[in-house]
PDB file of C-alpha atoms in Angstrom:
ATOM      1  CA  UNK A   1     102.974 114.143  81.155  1.00 63.00           C
ATOM      2  CA  UNK A   2     105.230 116.977  82.136  1.00 66.00           C
ATOM      3  CA  UNK A   3     108.983 116.233  82.570  1.00 86.00           C
ATOM      4  CA  UNK A   4     110.121 116.739  86.119  1.00 91.00           C
ATOM      5  CA  UNK A   5     113.762 117.681  87.258  1.00 93.00           C
ATOM      6  CA  UNK A   6     115.023 116.857  90.763  1.00 96.00           C
ATOM      7  CA  UNK A   7     118.438 117.021  92.301  1.00 96.00           C
ATOM      8  CA  UNK A   8     120.073 113.618  92.326  1.00 95.00           C
ATOM      9  CA  UNK A   9     120.908 113.569  96.079  1.00 97.00           C
ATOM     10  CA  UNK A  10     120.421 115.540  99.300  1.00 97.00           C
ATOM     11  CA  UNK A  11     121.375 115.124 102.965  1.00 97.00           C
ATOM     12  CA  UNK A  12     119.373 116.302 105.906  1.00 97.00           C
ATOM     13  CA  UNK A  13     120.051 116.115 109.697  1.00 97.00           C
ATOM     14  CA  UNK A  14     117.828 113.859 111.752  1.00 97.00           C
ATOM     15  CA  UNK A  15     115.035 115.925 113.363  1.00 96.00           C
ATOM     16  CA  UNK A  16     115.222 118.713 110.958  1.00 97.00           C
ATOM     17  CA  UNK A  17     112.829 119.462 108.098  1.00 97.00           C
ATOM     18  CA  UNK A  18     113.820 117.905 104.745  1.00 98.00           C
ATOM     19  CA  UNK A  19     112.772 120.059 101.760  1.00 98.00           C
ATOM     20  CA  UNK A  20     112.858 118.174  98.504  1.00 98.00           C
ATOM     21  CA  UNK A  21     112.474 120.494  95.334  1.00 97.00           C
ATOM     22  CA  UNK A  22     111.004 119.433  91.981  1.00 96.00           C
ATOM     23  CA  UNK A  23     110.751 121.504  88.751  1.00 95.00           C
ATOM     24  CA  UNK A  24     107.860 120.833  86.430  1.00 93.00           C
ATOM     25  CA  UNK A  25     107.816 123.856  84.251  1.00 91.00           C
ATOM     26  CA  UNK A  26     105.881 122.255  81.427  1.00 89.00           C
ATOM     27  CA  UNK A  27     103.039 121.068  83.559  1.00 90.00           C
ATOM     28  CA  UNK A  28      99.473 121.281  82.045  1.00 87.00           C
ATOM     29  CA  UNK A  29      96.566 122.738  83.733  1.00 87.00           C
ATOM     30  CA  UNK A  30      94.968 119.302  84.401  1.00 85.00           C
ATOM     31  CA  UNK A  31      98.062 117.618  85.698  1.00 88.00           C
ATOM     32  CA  UNK A  32      98.602 116.785  89.360  1.00 89.00           C
ATOM     33  CA  UNK A  33     101.917 116.660  91.128  1.00 92.00           C
ATOM     34  CA  UNK A  34     102.666 113.409  92.953  1.00 93.00           C
ATOM     35  CA  UNK A  35     105.309 112.240  95.170  1.00 95.00           C
ATOM     36  CA  UNK A  36     106.378 108.667  95.871  1.00 95.00           C
ATOM     37  CA  UNK A  37     109.332 107.362  97.849  1.00 96.00           C
ATOM     38  CA  UNK A  38     111.327 104.107  97.543  1.00 94.00           C
ATOM     39  CA  UNK A  39     113.072 102.736 100.592  1.00 94.00           C
ATOM     40  CA  UNK A  40     115.953 100.512  99.753  1.00 88.00           C
ATOM     41  CA  UNK A  41     114.946  97.348  97.873  1.00 82.00           C
ATOM     42  CA  UNK A  42     111.225  97.938  98.500  1.00 90.00           C
ATOM     43  CA  UNK A  43     108.462  98.953  96.170  1.00 92.00           C
ATOM     44  CA  UNK A  44     107.595 102.714  95.806  1.00 93.00           C
ATOM     45  CA  UNK A  45     105.149 104.073  98.286  1.00 94.00           C
ATOM     46  CA  UNK A  46     102.651 106.842  97.575  1.00 93.00           C
ATOM     47  CA  UNK A  47     103.255 109.952  99.773  1.00 96.00           C
ATOM     48  CA  UNK A  48     101.079 112.837  98.601  1.00 94.00           C
ATOM     49  CA  UNK A  49      99.657 114.654  95.656  1.00 92.00           C
ATOM     50  CA  UNK A  50      98.177 118.041  94.804  1.00 92.00           C
ATOM     51  CA  UNK A  51      96.853 120.244  91.906  1.00 92.00           C
ATOM     52  CA  UNK A  52      97.470 123.773  92.990  1.00 90.00           C
ATOM     53  CA  UNK A  53      96.677 124.146  96.694  1.00 84.00           C
ATOM     54  CA  UNK A  54      99.131 123.157  99.405  1.00 93.00           C
ATOM     55  CA  UNK A  55      98.476 119.756 100.844  1.00 95.00           C
ATOM     56  CA  UNK A  56      99.380 118.025 104.150  1.00 96.00           C
ATOM     57  CA  UNK A  57      98.878 114.536 105.433  1.00 94.00           C
ATOM     58  CA  UNK A  58     100.410 112.422 108.088  1.00 94.00           C
ATOM     59  CA  UNK A  59     103.531 111.754 106.155  1.00 93.00           C
ATOM     60  CA  UNK A  60     104.374 115.118 104.586  1.00 97.00           C
ATOM     61  CA  UNK A  61     103.468 118.531 103.158  1.00 97.00           C
ATOM     62  CA  UNK A  62     103.372 119.643  99.523  1.00 97.00           C
ATOM     63  CA  UNK A  63     103.928 123.158  98.579  1.00 97.00           C
ATOM     64  CA  UNK A  64     103.095 124.041  94.873  1.00 96.00           C
ATOM     65  CA  UNK A  65     104.184 127.457  93.592  1.00 95.00           C
ATOM     66  CA  UNK A  66     101.532 129.747  92.355  1.00 94.00           C
ATOM     67  CA  UNK A  67     102.564 129.263  88.749  1.00 94.00           C
ATOM     68  CA  UNK A  68     102.746 125.470  89.289  1.00 94.00           C
ATOM     69  CA  UNK A  69     106.106 125.225  87.734  1.00 94.00           C
ATOM     70  CA  UNK A  70     107.668 123.778  90.788  1.00 95.00           C
ATOM     71  CA  UNK A  71     106.887 122.170  94.055  1.00 96.00           C
ATOM     72  CA  UNK A  72     108.643 121.150  97.422  1.00 97.00           C
ATOM     73  CA  UNK A  73     107.909 118.112  99.478  1.00 98.00           C
ATOM     74  CA  UNK A  74     108.567 118.751 103.085  1.00 98.00           C
ATOM     75  CA  UNK A  75     109.124 116.026 105.688  1.00 97.00           C
ATOM     76  CA  UNK A  76     108.767 118.161 108.858  1.00 96.00           C
ATOM     77  CA  UNK A  77     110.876 116.137 111.348  1.00 94.00           C
ATOM     78  CA  UNK A  78     113.029 113.683 109.367  1.00 96.00           C
ATOM     79  CA  UNK A  79     113.964 110.364 110.894  1.00 96.00           C
ATOM     80  CA  UNK A  80     116.438 107.817 109.706  1.00 97.00           C
ATOM     81  CA  UNK A  81     113.590 105.778 108.289  1.00 95.00           C
ATOM     82  CA  UNK A  82     113.023 108.588 105.851  1.00 97.00           C
ATOM     83  CA  UNK A  83     116.189 107.754 104.007  1.00 97.00           C
ATOM     84  CA  UNK A  84     114.901 106.785 100.473  1.00 97.00           C
ATOM     85  CA  UNK A  85     114.784 107.875  96.880  1.00 95.00           C
ATOM     86  CA  UNK A  86     111.965 110.402  96.424  1.00 97.00           C
ATOM     87  CA  UNK A  87     110.205 110.640  93.062  1.00 95.00           C
ATOM     88  CA  UNK A  88     108.251 113.565  91.763  1.00 95.00           C
ATOM     89  CA  UNK A  89     105.766 112.737  89.024  1.00 91.00           C
ATOM     90  CA  UNK A  90     103.040 114.651  87.103  1.00 88.00           C
ATOM     91  CA  UNK A  91     100.050 113.163  85.421  1.00 82.00           C
ATOM     92  CA  UNK A  92      96.449 114.062  84.581  1.00 76.00           C
ATOM     93  CA  UNK A  93      93.850 112.066  86.402  1.00 68.00           C
ATOM     94  CA  UNK A  94      91.125 110.171  84.615  1.00 63.00           C
ATOM     95  CA  UNK A  95      88.361 107.704  85.298  1.00 58.00           C
ATOM     96  CA  UNK A  96      89.560 105.435  82.541  1.00 60.00           C
ATOM     97  CA  UNK A  97      92.747 104.021  84.063  1.00 56.00           C
ATOM     98  CA  UNK A  98      94.779 104.845  81.000  1.00 57.00           C
ATOM     99  CA  UNK A  99      97.194 107.287  82.584  1.00 65.00           C
ATOM    100  CA  UNK A 100     100.741 105.994  82.994  1.00 71.00           C
ATOM    101  CA  UNK A 101     103.009 106.926  85.776  1.00 77.00           C
ATOM    102  CA  UNK A 102     106.512 107.934  84.679  1.00 79.00           C
ATOM    103  CA  UNK A 103     109.130 107.575  87.357  1.00 83.00           C
ATOM    104  CA  UNK A 104     112.429 109.392  86.765  1.00 82.00           C
ATOM    105  CA  UNK A 105     115.557 108.847  88.750  1.00 84.00           C
ATOM    106  CA  UNK A 106     114.391 110.843  91.798  1.00 93.00           C
ATOM    107  CA  UNK A 107     116.330 112.415  94.657  1.00 96.00           C
ATOM    108  CA  UNK A 108     118.232 110.136  97.035  1.00 96.00           C
ATOM    109  CA  UNK A 109     117.630 111.587 100.475  1.00 98.00           C
ATOM    110  CA  UNK A 110     120.021 110.538 103.224  1.00 98.00           C
ATOM    111  CA  UNK A 111     119.105 111.449 106.819  1.00 97.00           C
ATOM    112  CA  UNK A 112     122.253 111.802 108.854  1.00 97.00           C
ATOM    113  CA  UNK A 113     122.185 111.066 112.570  1.00 95.00           C
TER     114      UNK A 113
ATOM    115  CA  UNK B   1      94.641  92.701 103.738  1.00 74.00           C
ATOM    116  CA  UNK B   2      97.945  91.220 102.427  1.00 81.00           C
ATOM    117  CA  UNK B   3      97.978  93.974  99.785  1.00 94.00           C
ATOM    118  CA  UNK B   4     100.094  93.254  96.640  1.00 97.00           C
ATOM    119  CA  UNK B   5     102.097  90.008  96.761  1.00 96.00           C
ATOM    120  CA  UNK B   6     104.734  88.890  94.388  1.00 97.00           C
ATOM    121  CA  UNK B   7     106.414  85.526  93.970  1.00 97.00           C
ATOM    122  CA  UNK B   8     109.156  84.457  93.809  1.00 97.00           C
ATOM    123  CA  UNK B   9     111.322  86.990  95.627  1.00 96.00           C
ATOM    124  CA  UNK B  10     114.471  85.937  93.893  1.00 96.00           C
ATOM    125  CA  UNK B  11     114.981  84.022  90.585  1.00 96.00           C
ATOM    126  CA  UNK B  12     117.949  82.961  88.551  1.00 97.00           C
ATOM    127  CA  UNK B  13     117.418  81.829  84.885  1.00 97.00           C
ATOM    128  CA  UNK B  14     119.520  80.745  82.082  1.00 97.00           C
ATOM    129  CA  UNK B  15     119.297  82.558  78.726  1.00 97.00           C
ATOM    130  CA  UNK B  16     116.520  81.148  76.774  1.00 97.00           C
ATOM    131  CA  UNK B  17     114.453  79.812  79.688  1.00 97.00           C
ATOM    132  CA  UNK B  18     110.963  80.950  80.234  1.00 96.00           C
ATOM    133  CA  UNK B  19     109.112  81.702  83.515  1.00 96.00           C
ATOM    134  CA  UNK B  20     106.159  83.417  85.004  1.00 97.00           C
ATOM    135  CA  UNK B  21     106.415  86.105  87.720  1.00 98.00           C
ATOM    136  CA  UNK B  22     103.281  86.020  89.855  1.00 98.00           C
ATOM    137  CA  UNK B  23     101.417  89.041  91.189  1.00 98.00           C
ATOM    138  CA  UNK B  24      98.199  89.043  93.204  1.00 98.00           C
ATOM    139  CA  UNK B  25      96.222  91.679  95.043  1.00 97.00           C
ATOM    140  CA  UNK B  26      93.271  91.350  97.551  1.00 96.00           C
ATOM    141  CA  UNK B  27      92.054  94.991  97.456  1.00 96.00           C
ATOM    142  CA  UNK B  28      89.661  94.427  94.542  1.00 95.00           C
ATOM    143  CA  UNK B  29      91.660  96.919  92.456  1.00 95.00           C
ATOM    144  CA  UNK B  30      90.727  97.129  88.675  1.00 93.00           C
ATOM    145  CA  UNK B  31      94.152  98.512  87.547  1.00 92.00           C
ATOM    146  CA  UNK B  32      97.319  96.439  87.732  1.00 94.00           C
ATOM    147  CA  UNK B  33     100.684  97.063  86.240  1.00 94.00           C
ATOM    148  CA  UNK B  34     104.209  95.721  85.929  1.00 96.00           C
ATOM    149  CA  UNK B  35     107.342  97.738  86.147  1.00 95.00           C
ATOM    150  CA  UNK B  36     111.015  96.968  85.881  1.00 95.00           C
ATOM    151  CA  UNK B  37     113.821  98.752  87.609  1.00 94.00           C
ATOM    152  CA  UNK B  38     117.484  98.596  86.488  1.00 91.00           C
ATOM    153  CA  UNK B  39     120.349  99.761  88.769  1.00 82.00           C
ATOM    154  CA  UNK B  40     120.453 103.527  88.930  1.00 76.00           C
ATOM    155  CA  UNK B  41     117.376 104.031  86.916  1.00 78.00           C
ATOM    156  CA  UNK B  42     113.774 104.773  87.555  1.00 82.00           C
ATOM    157  CA  UNK B  43     110.950 102.427  87.045  1.00 88.00           C
ATOM    158  CA  UNK B  44     109.743 101.640  83.553  1.00 91.00           C
ATOM    159  CA  UNK B  45     106.299 100.403  82.745  1.00 91.00           C
ATOM    160  CA  UNK B  46     106.147  97.114  81.009  1.00 94.00           C
ATOM    161  CA  UNK B  47     102.392  96.223  80.743  1.00 94.00           C
ATOM    162  CA  UNK B  48      99.283  97.241  82.518  1.00 92.00           C
ATOM    163  CA  UNK B  49      95.572  96.160  82.793  1.00 93.00           C
ATOM    164  CA  UNK B  50      92.451  98.138  83.579  1.00 90.00           C
ATOM    165  CA  UNK B  51      90.476  95.113  84.310  1.00 91.00           C
ATOM    166  CA  UNK B  52      90.008  91.346  83.810  1.00 92.00           C
ATOM    167  CA  UNK B  53      90.414  90.540  80.118  1.00 93.00           C
ATOM    168  CA  UNK B  54      92.014  93.953  79.271  1.00 92.00           C
ATOM    169  CA  UNK B  55      95.725  94.481  78.954  1.00 93.00           C
ATOM    170  CA  UNK B  56      97.896  97.094  77.142  1.00 91.00           C
ATOM    171  CA  UNK B  57     101.639  97.790  76.508  1.00 92.00           C
ATOM    172  CA  UNK B  58     103.683 100.160  78.492  1.00 90.00           C
ATOM    173  CA  UNK B  59     107.103 101.638  77.642  1.00 88.00           C
ATOM    174  CA  UNK B  60     109.157  98.434  77.470  1.00 93.00           C
ATOM    175  CA  UNK B  61     106.787  95.483  76.517  1.00 95.00           C
ATOM    176  CA  UNK B  62     109.124  93.451  74.282  1.00 95.00           C
ATOM    177  CA  UNK B  63     110.030  90.055  75.526  1.00 96.00           C
ATOM    178  CA  UNK B  64     107.090  90.036  78.012  1.00 97.00           C
ATOM    179  CA  UNK B  65     103.498  88.698  77.887  1.00 97.00           C
ATOM    180  CA  UNK B  66     100.620  89.299  80.342  1.00 97.00           C
ATOM    181  CA  UNK B  67      97.012  88.154  80.777  1.00 95.00           C
ATOM    182  CA  UNK B  68      94.380  89.097  83.186  1.00 96.00           C
ATOM    183  CA  UNK B  69      91.866  86.342  83.627  1.00 96.00           C
ATOM    184  CA  UNK B  70      90.822  87.461  87.145  1.00 96.00           C
ATOM    185  CA  UNK B  71      90.648  90.710  89.124  1.00 96.00           C
ATOM    186  CA  UNK B  72      93.046  89.467  91.642  1.00 97.00           C
ATOM    187  CA  UNK B  73      96.000  88.080  89.499  1.00 97.00           C
ATOM    188  CA  UNK B  74      98.210  89.549  86.831  1.00 98.00           C
ATOM    189  CA  UNK B  75     101.108  87.197  85.977  1.00 98.00           C
ATOM    190  CA  UNK B  76     104.079  88.469  83.898  1.00 98.00           C
ATOM    191  CA  UNK B  77     105.618  85.873  81.477  1.00 98.00           C
ATOM    192  CA  UNK B  78     109.105  86.002  80.141  1.00 96.00           C
ATOM    193  CA  UNK B  79     109.019  84.071  76.858  1.00 92.00           C
ATOM    194  CA  UNK B  80     112.858  83.528  76.276  1.00 96.00           C
ATOM    195  CA  UNK B  81     114.878  85.164  79.018  1.00 96.00           C
ATOM    196  CA  UNK B  82     117.783  87.330  77.988  1.00 97.00           C
ATOM    197  CA  UNK B  83     120.629  88.898  80.200  1.00 96.00           C
ATOM    198  CA  UNK B  84     119.036  92.297  79.343  1.00 95.00           C
ATOM    199  CA  UNK B  85     116.021  91.185  81.347  1.00 96.00           C
ATOM    200  CA  UNK B  86     118.075  91.076  84.512  1.00 96.00           C
ATOM    201  CA  UNK B  87     116.275  93.594  86.771  1.00 97.00           C
ATOM    202  CA  UNK B  88     113.971  94.023  89.663  1.00 96.00           C
ATOM    203  CA  UNK B  89     110.329  93.675  88.729  1.00 98.00           C
ATOM    204  CA  UNK B  90     107.570  95.414  90.674  1.00 97.00           C
ATOM    205  CA  UNK B  91     103.827  94.815  90.358  1.00 97.00           C
ATOM    206  CA  UNK B  92     101.329  97.482  91.399  1.00 95.00           C
ATOM    207  CA  UNK B  93      97.588  97.930  91.615  1.00 95.00           C
ATOM    208  CA  UNK B  94      95.108 100.656  92.179  1.00 92.00           C
ATOM    209  CA  UNK B  95      91.463 101.716  91.716  1.00 91.00           C
ATOM    210  CA  UNK B  96      90.855 102.402  88.158  1.00 84.00           C
ATOM    211  CA  UNK B  97      89.948 105.987  88.870  1.00 82.00           C
ATOM    212  CA  UNK B  98      93.038 106.431  91.178  1.00 82.00           C
ATOM    213  CA  UNK B  99      95.890 105.098  88.967  1.00 82.00           C
ATOM    214  CA  UNK B 100      97.891 107.938  90.308  1.00 80.00           C
ATOM    215  CA  UNK B 101      97.869 106.295  93.848  1.00 86.00           C
ATOM    216  CA  UNK B 102      99.317 102.826  93.181  1.00 90.00           C
ATOM    217  CA  UNK B 103     100.146 100.194  95.753  1.00 94.00           C
ATOM    218  CA  UNK B 104     103.408  98.405  94.889  1.00 95.00           C
ATOM    219  CA  UNK B 105     104.491  94.860  95.794  1.00 96.00           C
ATOM    220  CA  UNK B 106     107.827  93.926  97.317  1.00 95.00           C
ATOM    221  CA  UNK B 107     109.489  93.058  94.042  1.00 96.00           C
ATOM    222  CA  UNK B 108     111.106  90.060  92.341  1.00 97.00           C
ATOM    223  CA  UNK B 109     114.817  90.278  91.815  1.00 96.00           C
ATOM    224  CA  UNK B 110     115.605  88.325  88.448  1.00 97.00           C
ATOM    225  CA  UNK B 111     119.084  87.496  87.246  1.00 97.00           C
ATOM    226  CA  UNK B 112     119.486  85.939  83.767  1.00 97.00           C
ATOM    227  CA  UNK B 113     122.920  84.325  83.073  1.00 96.00           C
TER     228      UNK B 113
END
């Protein structure tokens, strides 16, 4: 799996868009980009994933650069409940169940009232 | 669905004691895994299983045993607890072909004195 680099912490004003960057310059062609978040003391929660196209779901949007070396998770209208640690991961998908998710230290996002 | 459940929520052990952390899921997921999370660090994979009767080691397996006799349950056994095993333990599950999208339990906070 490619190594990912994220800023250790970020602040965002409530109601504004939170943009969380992730660098994955060694990503392979068959590796997807995933984002999870972990709200204090809870288990991580899957947010979104993508390969090379931009993706959007009810929680967030994922923008992947054309060269796939970096991506940005966007929370369009951040609320206080979005305060959490956000993890960016990369892994190749398989049907065999042998891939392993590697969680780094993530970005601690604080939403400020 | 209850999702992924873990018991106990909290546990204090003395050095040398053994115990089993319980994990169960009701989503008929083939893949289950155990992670530990130490303060200020990301999650590290301990053991995982791709189906009943099949287990494999993760990144930090020493001092832990697992077995998978049913699809629903994946207990983690600490053979002889050590202070270095003080941590928060998370169990997760997913479909075997979607290991990238895991559902995490609420965690067990273990202290070894």
